[in-house]
Coordinates of C-alpha atoms in Angstrom, one line a residue:
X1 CA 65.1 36.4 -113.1
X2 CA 61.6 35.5 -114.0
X3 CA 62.8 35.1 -117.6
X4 CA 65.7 33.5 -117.3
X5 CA 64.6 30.8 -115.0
X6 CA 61.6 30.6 -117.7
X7 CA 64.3 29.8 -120.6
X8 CA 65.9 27.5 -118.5
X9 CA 62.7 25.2 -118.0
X10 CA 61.9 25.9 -121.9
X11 CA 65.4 24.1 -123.1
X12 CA 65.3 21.9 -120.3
X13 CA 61.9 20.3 -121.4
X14 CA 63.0 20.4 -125.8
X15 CA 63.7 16.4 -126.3
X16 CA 66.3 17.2 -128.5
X17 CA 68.9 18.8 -125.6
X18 CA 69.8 17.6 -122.3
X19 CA 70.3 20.0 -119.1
X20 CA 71.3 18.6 -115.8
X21 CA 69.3 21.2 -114.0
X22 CA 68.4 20.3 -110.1
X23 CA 65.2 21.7 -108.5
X24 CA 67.7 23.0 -105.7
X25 CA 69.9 25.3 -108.3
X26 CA 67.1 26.6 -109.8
X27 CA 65.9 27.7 -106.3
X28 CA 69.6 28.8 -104.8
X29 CA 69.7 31.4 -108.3
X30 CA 65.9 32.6 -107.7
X31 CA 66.6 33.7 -103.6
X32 CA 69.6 35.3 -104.6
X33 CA 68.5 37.5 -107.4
X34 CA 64.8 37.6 -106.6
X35 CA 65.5 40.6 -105.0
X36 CA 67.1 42.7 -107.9
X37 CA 63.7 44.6 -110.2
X38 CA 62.5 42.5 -112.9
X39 CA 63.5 43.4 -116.5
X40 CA 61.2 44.8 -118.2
X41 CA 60.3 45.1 -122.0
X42 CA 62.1 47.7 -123.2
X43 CA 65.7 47.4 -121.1
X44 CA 65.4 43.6 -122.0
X45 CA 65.3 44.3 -125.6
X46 CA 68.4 47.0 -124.9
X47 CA 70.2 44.2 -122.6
X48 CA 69.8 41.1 -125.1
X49 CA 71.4 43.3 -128.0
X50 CA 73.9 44.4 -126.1
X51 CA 75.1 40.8 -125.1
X52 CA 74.4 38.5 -128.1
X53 CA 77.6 37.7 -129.0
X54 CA 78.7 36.8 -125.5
X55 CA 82.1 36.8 -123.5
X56 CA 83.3 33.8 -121.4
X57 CA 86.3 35.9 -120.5
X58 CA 83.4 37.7 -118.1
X59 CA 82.1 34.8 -116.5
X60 CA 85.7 33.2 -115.7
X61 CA 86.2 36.7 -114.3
X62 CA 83.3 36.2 -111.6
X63 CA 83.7 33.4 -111.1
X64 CA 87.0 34.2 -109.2
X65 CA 85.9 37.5 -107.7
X66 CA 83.4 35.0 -105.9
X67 CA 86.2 32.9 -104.4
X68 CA 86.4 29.6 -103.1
X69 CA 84.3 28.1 -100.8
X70 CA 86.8 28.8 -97.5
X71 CA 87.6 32.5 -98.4
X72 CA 85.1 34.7 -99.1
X73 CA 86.7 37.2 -101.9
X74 CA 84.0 39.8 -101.2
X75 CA 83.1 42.5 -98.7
X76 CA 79.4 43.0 -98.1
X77 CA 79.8 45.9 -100.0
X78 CA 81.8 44.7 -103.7
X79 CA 79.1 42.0 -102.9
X80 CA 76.0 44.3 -103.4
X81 CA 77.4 46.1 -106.5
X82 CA 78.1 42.7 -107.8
X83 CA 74.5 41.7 -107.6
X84 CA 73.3 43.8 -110.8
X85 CA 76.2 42.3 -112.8
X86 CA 75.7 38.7 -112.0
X87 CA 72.0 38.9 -112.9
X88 CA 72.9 40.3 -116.1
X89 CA 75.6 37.9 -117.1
X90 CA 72.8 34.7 -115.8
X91 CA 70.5 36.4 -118.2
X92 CA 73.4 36.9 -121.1
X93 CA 73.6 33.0 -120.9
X94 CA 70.3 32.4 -121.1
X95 CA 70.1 34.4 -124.2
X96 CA 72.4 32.2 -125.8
X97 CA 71.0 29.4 -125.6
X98 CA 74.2 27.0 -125.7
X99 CA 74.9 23.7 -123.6
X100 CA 78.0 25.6 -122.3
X101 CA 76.1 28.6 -121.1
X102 CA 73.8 26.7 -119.2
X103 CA 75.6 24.8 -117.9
X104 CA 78.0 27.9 -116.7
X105 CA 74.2 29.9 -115.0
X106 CA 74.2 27.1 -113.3
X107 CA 77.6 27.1 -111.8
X108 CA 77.2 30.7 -111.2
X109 CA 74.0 30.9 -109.6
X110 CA 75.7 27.6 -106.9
X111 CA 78.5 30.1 -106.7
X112 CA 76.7 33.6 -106.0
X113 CA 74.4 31.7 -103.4
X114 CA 77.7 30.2 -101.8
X115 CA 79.3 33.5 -101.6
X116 CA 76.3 35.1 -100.1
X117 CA 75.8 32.8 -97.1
X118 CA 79.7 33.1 -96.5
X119 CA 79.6 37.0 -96.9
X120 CA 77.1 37.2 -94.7
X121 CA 78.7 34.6 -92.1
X122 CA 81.8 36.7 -92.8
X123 CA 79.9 39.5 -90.8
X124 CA 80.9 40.1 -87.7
X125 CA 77.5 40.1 -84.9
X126 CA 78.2 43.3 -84.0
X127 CA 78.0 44.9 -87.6
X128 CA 74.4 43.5 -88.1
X129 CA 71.3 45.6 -86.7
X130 CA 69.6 44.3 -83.0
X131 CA 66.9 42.6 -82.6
X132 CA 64.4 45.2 -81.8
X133 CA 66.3 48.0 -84.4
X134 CA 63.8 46.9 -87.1
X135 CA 60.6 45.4 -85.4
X136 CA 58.6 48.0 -85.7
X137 CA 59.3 48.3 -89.8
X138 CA 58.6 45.1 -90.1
X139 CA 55.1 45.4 -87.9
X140 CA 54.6 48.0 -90.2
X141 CA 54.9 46.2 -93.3
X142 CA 52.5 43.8 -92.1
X143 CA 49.9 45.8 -91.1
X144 CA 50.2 47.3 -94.3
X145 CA 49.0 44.4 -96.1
X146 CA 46.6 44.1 -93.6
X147 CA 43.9 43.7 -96.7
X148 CA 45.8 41.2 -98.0
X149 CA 46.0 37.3 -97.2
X150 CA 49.6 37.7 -95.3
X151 CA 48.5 40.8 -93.6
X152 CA 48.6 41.6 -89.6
X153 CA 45.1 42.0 -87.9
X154 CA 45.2 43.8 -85.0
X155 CA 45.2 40.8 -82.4
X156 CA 47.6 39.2 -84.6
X157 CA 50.2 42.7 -84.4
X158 CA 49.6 42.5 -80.6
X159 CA 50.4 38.9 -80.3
X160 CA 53.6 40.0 -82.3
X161 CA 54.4 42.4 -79.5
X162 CA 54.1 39.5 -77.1
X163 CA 56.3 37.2 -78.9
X164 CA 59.1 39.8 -79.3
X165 CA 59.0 41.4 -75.7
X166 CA 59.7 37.7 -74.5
X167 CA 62.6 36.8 -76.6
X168 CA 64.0 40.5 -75.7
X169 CA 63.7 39.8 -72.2
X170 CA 64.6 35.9 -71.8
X171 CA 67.3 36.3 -74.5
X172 CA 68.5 39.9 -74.7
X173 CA 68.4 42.0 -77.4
X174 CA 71.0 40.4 -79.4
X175 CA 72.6 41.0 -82.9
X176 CA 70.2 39.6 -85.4
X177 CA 73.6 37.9 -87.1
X178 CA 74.3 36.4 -83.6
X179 CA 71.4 34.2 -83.3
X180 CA 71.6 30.4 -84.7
X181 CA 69.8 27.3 -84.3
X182 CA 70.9 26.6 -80.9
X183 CA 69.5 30.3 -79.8
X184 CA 66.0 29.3 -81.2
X185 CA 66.8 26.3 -79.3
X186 CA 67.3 28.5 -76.0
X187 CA 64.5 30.8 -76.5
X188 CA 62.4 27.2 -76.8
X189 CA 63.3 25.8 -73.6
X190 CA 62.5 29.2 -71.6
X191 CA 59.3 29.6 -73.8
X192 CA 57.9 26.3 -71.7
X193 CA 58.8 27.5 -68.7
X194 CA 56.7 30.7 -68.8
X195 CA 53.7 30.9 -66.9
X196 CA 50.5 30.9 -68.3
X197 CA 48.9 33.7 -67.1
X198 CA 51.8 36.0 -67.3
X199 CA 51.0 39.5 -69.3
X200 CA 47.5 39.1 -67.7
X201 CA 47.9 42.3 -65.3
X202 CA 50.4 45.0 -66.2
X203 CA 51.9 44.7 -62.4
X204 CA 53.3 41.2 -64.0
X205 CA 57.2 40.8 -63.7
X206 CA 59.4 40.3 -66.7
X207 CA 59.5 36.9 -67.7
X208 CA 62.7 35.3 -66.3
X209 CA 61.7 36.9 -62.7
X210 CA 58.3 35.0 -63.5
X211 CA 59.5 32.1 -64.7
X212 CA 61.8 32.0 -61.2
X213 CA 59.2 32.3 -59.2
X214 CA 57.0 29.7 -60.5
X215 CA 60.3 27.2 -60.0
X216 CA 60.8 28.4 -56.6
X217 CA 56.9 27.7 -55.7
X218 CA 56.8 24.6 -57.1
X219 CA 60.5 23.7 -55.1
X220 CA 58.5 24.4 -51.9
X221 CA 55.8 21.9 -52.4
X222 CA 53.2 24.2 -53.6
X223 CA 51.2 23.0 -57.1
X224 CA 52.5 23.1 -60.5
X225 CA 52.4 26.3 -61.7
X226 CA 50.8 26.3 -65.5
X227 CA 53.3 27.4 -67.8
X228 CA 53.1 27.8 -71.8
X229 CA 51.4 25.1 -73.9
X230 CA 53.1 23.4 -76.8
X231 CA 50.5 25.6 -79.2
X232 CA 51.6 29.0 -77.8
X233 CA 55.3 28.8 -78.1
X234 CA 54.6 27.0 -81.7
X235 CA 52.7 30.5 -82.3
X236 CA 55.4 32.6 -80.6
X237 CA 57.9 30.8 -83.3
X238 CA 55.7 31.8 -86.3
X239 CA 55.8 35.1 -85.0
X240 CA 59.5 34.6 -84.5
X241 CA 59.6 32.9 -88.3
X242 CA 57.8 36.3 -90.3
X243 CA 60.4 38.5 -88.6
X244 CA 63.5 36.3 -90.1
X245 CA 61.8 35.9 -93.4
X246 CA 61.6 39.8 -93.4
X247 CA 65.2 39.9 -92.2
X248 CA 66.2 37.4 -94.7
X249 CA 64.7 39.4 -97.8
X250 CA 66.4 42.8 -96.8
X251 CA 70.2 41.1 -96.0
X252 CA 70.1 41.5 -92.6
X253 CA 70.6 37.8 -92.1
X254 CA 71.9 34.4 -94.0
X255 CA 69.3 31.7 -93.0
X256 CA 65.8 31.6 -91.1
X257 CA 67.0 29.7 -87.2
X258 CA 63.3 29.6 -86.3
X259 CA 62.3 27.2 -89.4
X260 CA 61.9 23.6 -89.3
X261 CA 60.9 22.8 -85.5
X262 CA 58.5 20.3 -83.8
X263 CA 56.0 21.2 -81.4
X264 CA 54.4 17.7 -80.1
X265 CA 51.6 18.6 -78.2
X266 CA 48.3 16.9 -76.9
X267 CA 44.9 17.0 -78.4
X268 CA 43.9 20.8 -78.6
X269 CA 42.1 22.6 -75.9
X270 CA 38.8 23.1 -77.9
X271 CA 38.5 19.5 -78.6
X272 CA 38.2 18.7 -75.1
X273 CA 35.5 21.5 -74.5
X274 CA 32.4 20.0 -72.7
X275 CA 28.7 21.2 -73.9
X276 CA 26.5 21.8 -71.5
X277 CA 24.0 19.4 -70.6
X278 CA 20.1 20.3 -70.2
X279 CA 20.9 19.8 -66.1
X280 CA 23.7 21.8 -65.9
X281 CA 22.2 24.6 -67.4
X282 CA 19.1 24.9 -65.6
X283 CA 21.5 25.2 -62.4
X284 CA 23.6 27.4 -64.2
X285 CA 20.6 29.7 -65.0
X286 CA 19.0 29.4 -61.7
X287 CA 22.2 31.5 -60.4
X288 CA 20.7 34.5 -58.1
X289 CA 23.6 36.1 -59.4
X290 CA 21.9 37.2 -62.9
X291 CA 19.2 38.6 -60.9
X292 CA 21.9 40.9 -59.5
X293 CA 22.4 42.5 -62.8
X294 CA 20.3 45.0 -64.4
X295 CA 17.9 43.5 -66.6
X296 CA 19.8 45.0 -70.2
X297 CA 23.0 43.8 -68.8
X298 CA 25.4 41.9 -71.2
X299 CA 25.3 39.9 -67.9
X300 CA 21.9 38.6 -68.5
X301 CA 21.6 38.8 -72.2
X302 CA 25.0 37.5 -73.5
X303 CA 24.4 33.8 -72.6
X304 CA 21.3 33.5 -73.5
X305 CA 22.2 34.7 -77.0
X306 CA 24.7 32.2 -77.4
X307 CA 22.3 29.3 -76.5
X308 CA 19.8 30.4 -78.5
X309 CA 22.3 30.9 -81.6
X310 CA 25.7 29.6 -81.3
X311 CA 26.8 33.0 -81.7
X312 CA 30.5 33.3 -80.3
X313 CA 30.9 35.9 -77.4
X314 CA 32.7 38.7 -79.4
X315 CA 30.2 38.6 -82.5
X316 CA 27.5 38.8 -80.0
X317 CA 29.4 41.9 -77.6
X318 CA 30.1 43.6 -81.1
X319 CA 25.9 43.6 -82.3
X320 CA 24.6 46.9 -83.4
X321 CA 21.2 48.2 -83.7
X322 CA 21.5 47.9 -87.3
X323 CA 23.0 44.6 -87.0
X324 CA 19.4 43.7 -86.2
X325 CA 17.0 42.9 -88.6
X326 CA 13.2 42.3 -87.7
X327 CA 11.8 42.0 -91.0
X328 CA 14.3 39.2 -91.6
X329 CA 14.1 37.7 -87.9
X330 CA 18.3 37.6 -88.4
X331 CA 21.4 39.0 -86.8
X332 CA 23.7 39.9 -89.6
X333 CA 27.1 39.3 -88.5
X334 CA 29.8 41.4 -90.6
X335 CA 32.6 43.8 -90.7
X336 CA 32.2 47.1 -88.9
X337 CA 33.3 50.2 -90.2
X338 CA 35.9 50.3 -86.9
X339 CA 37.7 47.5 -89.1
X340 CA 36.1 44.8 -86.9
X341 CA 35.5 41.7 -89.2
X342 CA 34.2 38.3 -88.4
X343 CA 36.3 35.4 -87.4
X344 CA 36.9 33.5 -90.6
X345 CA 34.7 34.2 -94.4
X346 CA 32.3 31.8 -93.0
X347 CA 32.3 34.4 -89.6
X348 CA 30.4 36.5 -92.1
X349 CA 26.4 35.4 -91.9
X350 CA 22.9 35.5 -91.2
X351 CA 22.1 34.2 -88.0
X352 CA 18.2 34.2 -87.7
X353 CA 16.9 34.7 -84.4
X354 CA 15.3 32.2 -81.9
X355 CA 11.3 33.0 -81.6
X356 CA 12.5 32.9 -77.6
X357 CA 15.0 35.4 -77.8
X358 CA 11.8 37.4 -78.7
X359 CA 9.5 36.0 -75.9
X360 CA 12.4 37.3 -73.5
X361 CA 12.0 40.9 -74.7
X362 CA 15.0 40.7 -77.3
X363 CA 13.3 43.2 -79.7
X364 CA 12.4 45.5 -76.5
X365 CA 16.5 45.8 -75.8
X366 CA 17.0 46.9 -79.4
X367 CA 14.1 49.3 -79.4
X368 CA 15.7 51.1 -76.2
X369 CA 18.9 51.6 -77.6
X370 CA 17.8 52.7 -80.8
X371 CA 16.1 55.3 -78.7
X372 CA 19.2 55.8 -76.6
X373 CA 21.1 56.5 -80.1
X374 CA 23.6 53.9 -78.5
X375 CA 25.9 52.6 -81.3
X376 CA 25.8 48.7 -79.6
X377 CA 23.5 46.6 -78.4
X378 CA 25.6 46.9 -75.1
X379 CA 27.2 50.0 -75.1
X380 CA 28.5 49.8 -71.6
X381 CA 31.4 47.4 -72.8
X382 CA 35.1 48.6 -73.1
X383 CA 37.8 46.7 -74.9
X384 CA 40.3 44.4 -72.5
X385 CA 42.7 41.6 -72.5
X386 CA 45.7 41.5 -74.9
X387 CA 43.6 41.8 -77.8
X388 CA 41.4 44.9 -76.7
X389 CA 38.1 42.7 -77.1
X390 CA 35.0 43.8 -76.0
X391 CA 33.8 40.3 -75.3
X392 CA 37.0 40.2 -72.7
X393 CA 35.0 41.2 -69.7
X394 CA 32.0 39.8 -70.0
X395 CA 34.0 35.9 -70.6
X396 CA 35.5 37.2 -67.1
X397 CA 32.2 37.8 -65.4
X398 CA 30.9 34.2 -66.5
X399 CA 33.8 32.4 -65.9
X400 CA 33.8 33.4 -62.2
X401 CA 30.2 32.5 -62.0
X402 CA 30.5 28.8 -63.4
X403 CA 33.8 28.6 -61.5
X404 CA 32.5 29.3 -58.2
X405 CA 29.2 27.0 -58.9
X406 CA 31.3 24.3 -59.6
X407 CA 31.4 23.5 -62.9
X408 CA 33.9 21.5 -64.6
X409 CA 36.9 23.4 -66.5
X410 CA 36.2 22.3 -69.9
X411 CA 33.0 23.9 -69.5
X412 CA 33.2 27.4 -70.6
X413 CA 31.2 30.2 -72.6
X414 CA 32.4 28.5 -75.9
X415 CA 31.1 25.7 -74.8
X416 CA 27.3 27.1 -75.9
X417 CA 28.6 26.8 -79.3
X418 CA 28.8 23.3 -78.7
X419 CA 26.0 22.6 -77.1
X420 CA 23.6 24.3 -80.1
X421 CA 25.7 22.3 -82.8
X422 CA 24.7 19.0 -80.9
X423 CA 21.1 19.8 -80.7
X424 CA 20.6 20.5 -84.0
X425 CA 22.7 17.8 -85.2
X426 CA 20.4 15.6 -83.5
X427 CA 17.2 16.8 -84.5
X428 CA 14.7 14.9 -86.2
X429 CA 14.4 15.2 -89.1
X430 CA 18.3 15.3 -89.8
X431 CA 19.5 18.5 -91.0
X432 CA 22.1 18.6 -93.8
X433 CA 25.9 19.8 -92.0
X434 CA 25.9 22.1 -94.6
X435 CA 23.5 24.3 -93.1
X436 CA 24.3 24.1 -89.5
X437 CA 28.1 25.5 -90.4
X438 CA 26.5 28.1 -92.4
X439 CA 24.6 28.8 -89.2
X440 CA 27.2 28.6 -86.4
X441 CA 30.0 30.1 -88.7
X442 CA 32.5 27.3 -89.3
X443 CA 34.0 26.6 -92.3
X444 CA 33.3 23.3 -94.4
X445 CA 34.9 20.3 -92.9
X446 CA 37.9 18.1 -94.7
X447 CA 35.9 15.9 -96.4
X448 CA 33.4 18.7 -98.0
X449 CA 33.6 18.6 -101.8
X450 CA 35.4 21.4 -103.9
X451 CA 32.3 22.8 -104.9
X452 CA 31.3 23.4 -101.3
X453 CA 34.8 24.7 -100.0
X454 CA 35.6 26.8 -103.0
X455 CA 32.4 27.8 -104.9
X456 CA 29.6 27.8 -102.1
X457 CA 28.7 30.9 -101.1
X458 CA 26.0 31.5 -99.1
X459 CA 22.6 29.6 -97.9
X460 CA 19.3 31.2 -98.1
X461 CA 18.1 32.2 -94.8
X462 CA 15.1 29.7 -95.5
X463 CA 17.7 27.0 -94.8
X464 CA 19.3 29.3 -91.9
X465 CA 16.1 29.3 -90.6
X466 CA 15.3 25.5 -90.4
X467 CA 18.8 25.1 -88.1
X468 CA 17.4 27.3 -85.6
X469 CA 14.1 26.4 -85.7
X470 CA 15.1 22.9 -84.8
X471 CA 17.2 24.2 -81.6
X472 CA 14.6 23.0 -78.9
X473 CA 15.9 22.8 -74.8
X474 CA 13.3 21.4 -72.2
X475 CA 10.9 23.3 -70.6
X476 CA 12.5 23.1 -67.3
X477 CA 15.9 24.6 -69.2
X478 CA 13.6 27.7 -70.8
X479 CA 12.0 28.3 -67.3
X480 CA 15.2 29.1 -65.4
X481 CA 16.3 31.3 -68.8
X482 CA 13.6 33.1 -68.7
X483 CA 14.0 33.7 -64.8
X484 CA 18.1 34.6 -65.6
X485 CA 17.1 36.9 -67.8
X486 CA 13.4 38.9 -67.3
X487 CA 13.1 37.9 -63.4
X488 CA 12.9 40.2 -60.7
X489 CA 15.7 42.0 -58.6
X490 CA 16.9 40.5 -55.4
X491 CA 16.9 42.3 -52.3
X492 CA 20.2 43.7 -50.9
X493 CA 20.2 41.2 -48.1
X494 CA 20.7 38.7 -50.8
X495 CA 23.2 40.8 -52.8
X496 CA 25.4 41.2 -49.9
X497 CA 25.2 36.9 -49.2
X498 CA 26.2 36.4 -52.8
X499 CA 29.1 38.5 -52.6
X500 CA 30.5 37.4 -49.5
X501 CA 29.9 33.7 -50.8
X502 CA 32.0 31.1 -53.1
X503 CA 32.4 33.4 -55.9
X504 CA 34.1 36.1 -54.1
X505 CA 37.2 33.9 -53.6
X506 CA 37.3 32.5 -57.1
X507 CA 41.4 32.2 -58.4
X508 CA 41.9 34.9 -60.6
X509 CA 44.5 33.2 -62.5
X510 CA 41.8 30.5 -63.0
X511 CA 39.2 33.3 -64.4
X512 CA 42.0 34.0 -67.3
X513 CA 42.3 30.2 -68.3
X514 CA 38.8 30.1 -68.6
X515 CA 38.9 34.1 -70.9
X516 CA 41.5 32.2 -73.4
X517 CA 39.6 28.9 -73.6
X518 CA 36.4 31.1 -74.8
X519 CA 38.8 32.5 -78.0
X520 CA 38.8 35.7 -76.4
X521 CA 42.1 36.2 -75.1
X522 CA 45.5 35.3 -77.0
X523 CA 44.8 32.3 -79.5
X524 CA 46.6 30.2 -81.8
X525 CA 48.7 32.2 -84.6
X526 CA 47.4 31.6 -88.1
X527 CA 49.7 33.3 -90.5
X528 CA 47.3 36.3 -92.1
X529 CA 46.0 37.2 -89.1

């Protein structure tokens, strides 16, 4: 096909012929035959010799086995063991190089897609597979190219899994040839009625039993129940949209119904994400409830990583001993043999440590576990959430805290990313943006140049350095860290008032708003994982 549609181009571009050749044709003959093996050298050779001279007889011939446009002259079947002869006949006319036989690939290639969509339209629903026959094939081929850019991470399988137990059970598992445009449309509807925080516990109902509750709640005068965002059921589509396009290249369907929708929705969630100002945090910090904790806890030490770096929760949960370089004074964030890998490329870094990450007794916590043998910096953490994240818990655990102090909801964990990018941004001297994304892991903005997007690779850690060295907090904010994380235990008079106080009866469905805002639980699809 390849070679044809190449010949096409070549005499449609010679000055001294003229092809009436539409971008649309061109595209109608490469989905149909894309599928059939490419010719190679040696069976083109054979195949142009063969057909030199030509027969028009053949192509009238086709062209009524194909029918008209009402009745389709084909089974599925006399339609597959057509497909080998029509590519060779589009190819035959190429060959030829003639006005006439041009102008007859393209009528056949208009035809042969016409006949396809009706053959498969012809189909009764019954006689194509169910929606769940092939799911698992088609998770397969994904992970498969897992390496690749279209490939399936893990969270992105799992979030997969999500999207097709929901259509299964607000839709049915229906014939795959069954469901149109005004399904998708269906599924859509239901998609925004969901709650939220459904799928959090495994004691959740199925949806429609969910989604009937949170109407009947709402009926009685209690609050609005949350239900999807606009961003989640655009990512349940794309999940939706990969399956089709699987179906669509192995014939188990005639068009893609989950292509070509809208999903209006408000500013995103991070956007509105609060830092934390120098006040908030010393009352954050002056919490009796880190002096619950052991002093290695994740607890303790998690946060005060991520102020003094940026560092995102599950690149900071995920640290090894080895991770941890003292000669360099830098976390080196990377893939893991387990086939962890970093956010994004820019994910992958050098992050060099704070000089108060040290005064806390940083380098102490790495020395003990190297001693311990332990394999991460906080080996007590097992994975949780839809995702299996090892960062899952510990989001949990902070989110009850600043929940039950009060906080504001657009204040969360993430929200320490934000607050170290807005204190170095604002340090004097200026520092170039350049560096600071290099630092915190984001990728260059829109209005980078080329050279930075594309060919930039890395920063020395000289310039790393400077970024960090310029994150400063008051003294009053270092005094209450220091307390949070080095101070002494409380006595178990005091344990006992904290846990019969305000954070005991924190909303657990609030705790899991607060898990996805921190880019721990299910996030936005981005096709490749």
């Amino acid at each position: 096909m390849h070679i044809a549609v190449d010949r096409i181009f070549a005499l449609a571009a010679d000055g001294t012929k003229v092809v009436s050749l539409r971008e649309r044709r061109v595209q109608e003959a490469i989905r149909a035959l894309a599928q059939e093996p490419v010719w190679d050298g040696e069976q083109y050779a054979l195949l142009a010799e063969d057909i030199q001279a030509g027969n028009d007889s053949e192509f009238d011939a086709i062209m009524s086995m194909l029918g008209s446009e009402k009745e389709p002259a084909l089974t599925p079947l006399e339609y597959r063991r057509l497909k080998h002869q029509l590519e060779r006949l589009l190819l035959h006319m190429c060959v030829r190089k003639t006005q006439n036989s041009l102008d007859q690939a393209v009528s056949l290639a208009e035809a042969f897609s016409s006949a396809h969509k009706r053959v498969i339209s012809a189909q009764k629903a019954e006689d194509s597979p169910l929606f769940s026959t092939h799911f698992e094939r088609f998770l397969a081929y994904k992970k498969g190219e897992s390496s690749d850019a279209d490939g399936y991470t893990a969270q992105t399988e799992s979030q997969t899994r999500v999207t097709g137990r929901l259509f299964r059970e607000l839709m049915g598992d229906l014939h795959v040839g069954s469901i149109s445009r005004r399904t998708a449309s269906e599924f859509r509807q239901l998609l925004l009625r969901v709650p939220s925080n459904l799928g959090k516990s495994p004691k959740d109902p199925p949806a429609p039993t969910a989604i009937e509750r949170a109407d009947k709640e709402e009926a009685s005068g209690q609050p609005a129940v949350k239900r999807l965002s606009m961003t989640t059921v655009k990512r349940h589509f794309s999940s939706m949209q990969q399956y089709w396009k699987w179906l669509l290249t192995h014939d188990y369907v005639a068009a893609n119904p989950f292509e070509r929708w809208e999903f209006p929705r408000k500013s995103a969630a991070r956007r509105a994400r609060a830092d934390w100002p120098d006040d908030d945090l010393v009352r954050l910090f002056r919490s009796p409830l880190f002096r619950v904790k052991p002093l290695d806890s994740t607890f303790r030490w998690v946060p005060a990583i991520a102020l003094l770096s940026g560092m995102r929760v599950e690149e900071i949960c995920r640290l090894r001993p080895q991770d941890v370089s003292f000669m360099d004074m830098a976390f080196n964030i990377r893939e893991h043999e387990d086939g962890w890998s970093p956010k994004t490329e820019a994910g992958s870094r050098l992050v060099p440590i704070h000089k108060a990450l040290i005064e806390l007794g940083f380098a102490n916590l790495v020395a003990r576990r190297i001693s311990e043998s332990a394999d991460r910096l906080f080996p007590g953490l097992k994975s949780g959430g839809p995702d299996g994240k090892l960062g899952y818990d510990p989001s949990r655990q902070f989110s009850r805290l600043k929940i039950g102090m009060g906080f504001p909801k657009n204040q969360v964990f993430h929200s320490f990313r934000a607050t170290v990018r807005t204190k170095v941004r604002n340090a004097t001297p200026p520092l170039p943006a350049e560096f600071i994304d290099a630092t915190i892991g984001h990728e260059p903005g829109a209005d980078a140049s080329t050279g930075e997007r594309v060919y930039q690779k890395r920063y020395d850690l000289r310039n790393l350095r400077m970024v960090i060295d310029a994150l400063e907090y008051p003294p009053a904010v270092m005094a209450t860290l220091r307390l949070a994380v080095t101070g002494t235990e409380v006595t178990s008079g005091e344990i006992t008032s904290i846990k019969e106080g305000a954070l005991a009866t924190v909303d657990e469905s609030a705790i899991e708003e607060e898990v996805d805002l921190d880019e721990v639980g299910v996030t936005e699809f981005e096709p490749g994982g």
